[in-house]
XYZ file of C-alpha atoms in Angstrom:
348
model
C 6.239 -12.118 -7.585
C 7.139 -8.479 -8.161
C 8.500 -6.081 -5.561
C 7.333 -2.495 -5.185
C 7.786 0.449 -2.852
C 5.060 2.529 -1.192
C 5.226 6.253 -0.443
C 2.856 7.989 1.979
C 4.774 11.325 1.994
C 4.510 11.809 5.762
C 6.556 14.767 6.986
C 6.251 14.910 10.809
C 7.139 18.046 12.736
C 9.966 16.314 14.596
C 11.827 15.642 11.342
C 10.176 18.207 9.104
C 11.701 19.518 5.886
C 10.188 22.118 3.530
C 7.252 20.551 1.714
C 8.500 21.275 -1.794
C 11.869 19.709 -0.924
C 10.151 16.699 0.595
C 8.044 16.073 -2.500
C 11.031 16.580 -4.786
C 13.126 14.122 -2.778
C 10.323 11.548 -2.866
C 10.146 11.798 -6.654
C 13.905 11.270 -6.772
C 13.420 8.106 -4.728
C 10.795 6.953 -7.249
C 13.310 7.488 -10.041
C 15.928 5.600 -8.027
C 13.571 2.656 -7.559
C 12.859 2.628 -11.286
C 16.553 2.794 -12.166
C 17.489 0.018 -9.760
C 14.855 -2.386 -11.046
C 11.919 -2.241 -8.644
C 8.706 -3.411 -10.260
C 6.413 -0.753 -8.810
C 5.977 2.498 -6.938
C 2.763 2.818 -4.968
C 0.938 5.722 -3.322
C -1.763 5.903 -0.675
C -4.494 8.321 0.416
C -5.449 9.878 3.739
C -6.721 13.284 4.773
C -6.361 15.584 7.802
C -3.239 13.923 9.184
C -1.065 16.498 10.955
C 2.057 15.092 9.300
C 0.659 15.715 5.818
C -0.051 12.118 4.828
C -0.484 12.147 1.039
C -4.030 13.373 0.253
C -3.904 13.077 -3.547
C -2.206 9.849 -4.624
C -3.235 9.982 -8.287
C -1.767 13.476 -8.649
C 1.533 12.277 -7.232
C 1.284 9.085 -9.290
C 1.044 11.180 -12.454
C 4.226 13.027 -11.490
C 5.995 9.730 -10.762
C 4.745 8.270 -14.042
C 6.310 11.163 -15.938
C 9.642 10.658 -14.138
C 9.899 6.872 -14.586
C 9.926 4.473 -17.514
C 9.360 0.929 -16.339
C 7.882 0.569 -12.840
C 4.195 -0.108 -12.401
C 2.382 2.902 -10.928
C 0.064 1.759 -8.143
C -2.317 3.009 -5.489
C -2.584 1.202 -2.180
C -5.127 2.660 -1.789
C -7.357 5.413 -3.111
C -10.738 5.915 -1.421
C -13.524 5.894 -4.037
C -16.221 6.746 -1.506
C -14.665 10.205 -1.115
C -14.773 10.931 -4.847
C -17.272 10.875 -7.677
C -16.791 7.681 -9.719
C -16.491 9.694 -12.936
C -13.806 11.924 -11.425
C -11.794 8.956 -10.211
C -12.221 7.155 -13.546
C -10.927 10.223 -15.401
C -8.003 10.859 -13.051
C -6.908 7.226 -13.123
C -7.209 7.089 -16.918
C -4.920 10.118 -17.202
C -2.303 8.392 -15.009
C -2.526 5.298 -17.202
C -2.030 7.444 -20.310
C 0.914 9.378 -18.875
C 2.564 6.143 -17.736
C 2.066 4.369 -21.037
C -0.246 1.772 -19.498
C 1.438 1.063 -16.153
C -1.381 1.799 -13.682
C -2.436 -0.615 -10.915
C -5.522 0.857 -9.191
C -5.966 -0.302 -5.590
C -9.083 0.897 -3.783
C -10.280 0.745 -0.163
C -13.239 1.839 1.935
C -11.365 3.979 4.462
C -11.894 3.977 8.215
C -11.741 7.583 9.443
C -14.924 9.500 10.202
C -13.279 12.959 9.756
C -12.260 12.080 6.195
C -15.814 11.196 5.272
C -17.077 14.410 6.872
C -14.503 16.457 4.955
C -16.010 15.246 1.687
C -19.655 15.267 2.876
C -19.787 11.502 2.424
C -21.779 9.000 4.464
C -19.610 6.805 6.679
C -22.288 4.194 7.360
C -22.733 1.647 4.616
C -19.311 2.350 3.186
C -18.627 -1.238 2.131
C -21.754 -1.591 0.004
C -21.038 1.853 -1.437
C -17.479 1.032 -2.441
C -18.626 -2.077 -4.281
C -21.062 0.053 -6.307
C -18.411 2.695 -6.945
C -15.842 0.189 -8.211
C -18.431 -1.320 -10.536
C -19.284 2.148 -11.833
C -15.649 3.091 -12.483
C -15.190 -0.083 -14.465
C -18.440 0.492 -16.379
C -17.405 4.031 -17.329
C -14.179 2.701 -18.814
C -15.774 -0.244 -20.581
C -18.599 1.787 -22.111
C -16.668 4.941 -22.940
C -18.503 6.937 -20.297
C -15.423 9.120 -19.767
C -12.909 10.262 -22.343
C -10.138 9.650 -22.937
C -10.093 6.179 -21.492
C -7.074 4.282 -20.155
C -4.613 2.448 -22.381
C -4.981 -0.840 -20.512
C -8.136 -2.793 -21.170
C -8.701 -3.661 -18.437
C -6.737 -1.661 -15.875
C -5.660 -4.077 -13.088
C -7.919 -3.386 -10.105
C -7.289 -4.313 -6.469
C -9.495 -4.351 -3.380
C -7.692 -3.231 -0.241
C -9.875 -5.109 2.241
C -8.777 -7.003 5.356
C -11.869 -8.687 6.773
C -13.963 -11.546 5.333
C -16.641 -9.179 4.021
C -14.044 -7.254 2.034
C -12.390 -10.419 0.745
C -15.745 -11.589 -0.589
C -16.392 -8.179 -2.188
C -13.049 -8.314 -3.998
C -13.944 -11.778 -5.224
C -17.435 -10.824 -6.394
C -15.938 -7.946 -8.336
C -13.378 -10.246 -9.951
C -10.479 -8.035 -8.902
C -7.252 -8.742 -7.027
C -7.231 -8.908 -3.227
C -4.732 -6.463 -1.768
C -4.116 -8.606 1.280
C -1.954 -11.688 1.713
C -3.828 -13.996 4.073
C -4.104 -17.762 4.027
C -7.144 -17.456 6.309
C -9.074 -15.196 3.929
C -7.939 -16.706 0.650
C -10.762 -19.259 0.566
C -13.286 -16.492 1.297
C -11.868 -14.484 -1.600
C -12.071 -17.514 -3.916
C -15.651 -18.126 -2.825
C -16.424 -14.536 -3.742
C -14.910 -15.065 -7.184
C -17.169 -18.057 -7.743
C -20.175 -16.121 -6.426
C -19.477 -13.338 -8.912
C -19.170 -15.759 -11.823
C -15.401 -15.493 -12.051
C -12.929 -18.355 -12.332
C -11.473 -19.015 -8.846
C -8.189 -19.831 -10.570
C -7.949 -16.164 -11.569
C -7.297 -15.277 -7.910
C -4.353 -12.978 -7.287
C -3.166 -11.362 -4.072
C -0.751 -8.602 -3.088
C 0.009 -6.699 0.098
C 2.069 -4.090 1.907
C 4.429 -5.977 4.204
C 5.704 -4.504 7.497
C 9.345 -4.886 6.511
C 12.285 -2.518 6.124
C 15.599 -3.845 4.761
C 18.968 -2.862 6.172
C 22.525 -4.190 6.185
C 22.619 -4.024 9.977
C 19.071 -4.293 11.395
C 20.297 -4.035 14.983
C 21.909 -0.660 14.276
C 18.963 0.569 12.221
C 16.265 -0.307 14.742
C 16.835 2.512 17.300
C 16.967 5.035 14.455
C 13.628 3.850 13.030
C 11.722 3.142 16.266
C 10.767 6.800 17.035
C 9.355 7.123 13.531
C 7.399 3.894 13.975
C 5.961 5.184 17.265
C 4.786 8.311 15.458
C 3.253 6.287 12.627
C 1.375 3.896 14.872
C 0.151 6.656 17.182
C -1.384 8.524 14.261
C -3.180 5.382 13.080
C -4.462 4.598 16.574
C -5.558 8.150 17.301
C -7.064 8.596 13.846
C -9.137 5.449 14.087
C -11.195 6.851 16.992
C -11.297 10.518 15.983
C -14.880 11.625 15.455
C -16.344 8.415 16.898
C -16.772 9.462 20.530
C -14.471 6.679 21.709
C -11.597 7.465 24.048
C -8.191 7.972 22.478
C -5.759 5.114 23.131
C -2.612 5.894 25.124
C 0.386 7.043 23.149
C 3.006 4.432 22.347
C 6.717 5.007 22.826
C 9.644 3.834 20.753
C 10.571 1.077 23.200
C 7.158 -0.641 23.043
C 7.552 -2.372 19.687
C 8.877 -5.912 19.409
C 11.139 -6.399 16.423
C 10.598 -10.163 16.391
C 7.712 -12.151 14.903
C 5.081 -13.790 17.083
C 5.360 -17.399 18.108
C 3.010 -18.336 15.257
C 5.338 -16.664 12.757
C 3.020 -13.680 12.243
C 4.566 -10.353 11.356
C 5.686 -8.008 14.097
C 4.492 -4.412 13.901
C 7.616 -3.734 11.877
C 10.537 -6.002 11.100
C 13.903 -4.614 10.043
C 15.663 -7.455 8.267
C 18.574 -8.241 6.022
C 17.514 -9.202 2.492
C 18.457 -12.813 3.204
C 16.287 -13.044 6.317
C 13.446 -11.168 4.640
C 13.421 -13.533 1.675
C 13.059 -16.551 3.966
C 10.276 -14.884 6.000
C 8.380 -13.857 2.876
C 8.756 -17.252 1.248
C 7.313 -18.920 4.353
C 4.413 -16.472 4.720
C 3.341 -16.499 1.063
C 3.761 -20.196 0.259
C 0.824 -21.556 -1.719
C -0.728 -18.164 -2.540
C -0.851 -16.562 -6.018
C 1.143 -13.474 -5.022
C 1.553 -10.820 -7.703
C 3.009 -7.787 -5.903
C 4.965 -7.487 -2.674
C 4.919 -3.877 -1.507
C 7.288 -2.389 1.070
C 7.433 0.928 2.888
C 9.919 3.343 1.359
C 10.101 5.160 4.689
C 8.513 4.989 8.121
C 7.224 8.503 8.866
C 10.208 10.537 7.706
C 12.991 8.185 8.769
C 16.565 9.215 7.820
C 17.325 9.458 4.107
C 20.334 7.152 4.246
C 18.145 4.357 5.596
C 15.478 5.084 2.964
C 17.995 5.009 0.117
C 19.553 1.730 1.248
C 16.123 0.197 1.881
C 15.067 1.022 -1.696
C 18.340 -0.314 -3.079
C 18.085 -3.645 -1.240
C 14.399 -4.096 -2.084
C 14.951 -3.325 -5.752
C 18.183 -5.191 -6.439
C 18.933 -7.857 -3.848
C 15.589 -9.131 -2.573
C 14.129 -10.232 -5.954
C 17.178 -12.392 -6.659
C 16.901 -14.122 -3.293
C 13.150 -14.690 -3.680
C 13.717 -16.192 -7.119
C 16.309 -18.569 -5.693
C 13.929 -19.712 -2.962
C 11.077 -20.195 -5.422
C 13.276 -22.451 -7.534
C 13.135 -20.366 -10.711
C 16.877 -19.817 -10.619
C 16.513 -16.485 -12.407
C 15.677 -12.965 -11.403
C 11.903 -12.404 -11.534
C 10.480 -10.657 -14.543
C 10.179 -6.956 -13.872
C 12.594 -6.840 -10.955
C 9.714 -6.054 -10.045
C 0.100 -9.022 6.299
C -1.331 -6.254 7.505
C 0.551 -4.040 9.892
C -0.701 -5.286 13.244
C -2.687 -2.555 14.931
C -3.743 -0.786 11.740
C -7.477 -0.386 11.236
C -9.276 -3.367 9.727
C -11.091 -1.020 7.455
C -10.546 -1.562 3.783
C -7.816 1.049 3.655
C -4.453 -0.703 3.594
C -2.807 2.018 5.590
């Protein structure tokens, strides 16, 4: 399994830096991940977040593609329902061309009413609409409906869906499921069979709620305020525009940094590479995992923690995972849902 790093470009007021500097530093981190051997850099889409959550992941992906040479360039996720299929097909094809054929296109349905309103899109029926949109993007590429087309034929596609309906959609489409779940894996495989695809072609990936550090106990109080900000924006954003009451704000001392009794992920776990490798091996056993994706940063956390996190993910973790899997060699390319995030088809 490959390891990759996700960037959401949040820049909260409490830790704000000039936007141009923030984007430049994030591109430097992408280059660092590429240099150190990570297998992917991934970008995600949201709109109208006060902290400037990345609104245009394919634009940033193109910049990262031009600054890197080997990492896969992924989206986890873009929101096709907010874009014309032809526009998204063209933009994604350009990223694939710039990258020399390194694009991994993850797509989700989204969960925020204000985002749909911003783009004059219908929120109701979004799951049936995303299935049609993904089929149309693929058709445009296969039939030359947009030019130029991507280098890869086909571009690896991923469905960022968390519930059983989404798992079945990903299966029917014959694409990867951007969610690691033993419970939903059979639903996904059933969808593959329903869509006329070989169930043995199943592949899964996910963004894991893990940050790596040499001293997790020392890192935790430095990260916890950033985690509180991140989770509050998700919780508040999920009800905005719905008429439902806003949930109470969380504070930095309300997050357990230990897994549940059933071994499920905590909201965020800060681990050494050794402990993370064991946790990941246990949680992914028996599943055809392609990509493991990790946060580069939690809502603008300190740069020294970000840099070390990227270094440990890129260099140390793949070796340990390979040892646990019994391959005895570093994986080729070296390179769970966050509890409380919306179950919406948008990974984050």
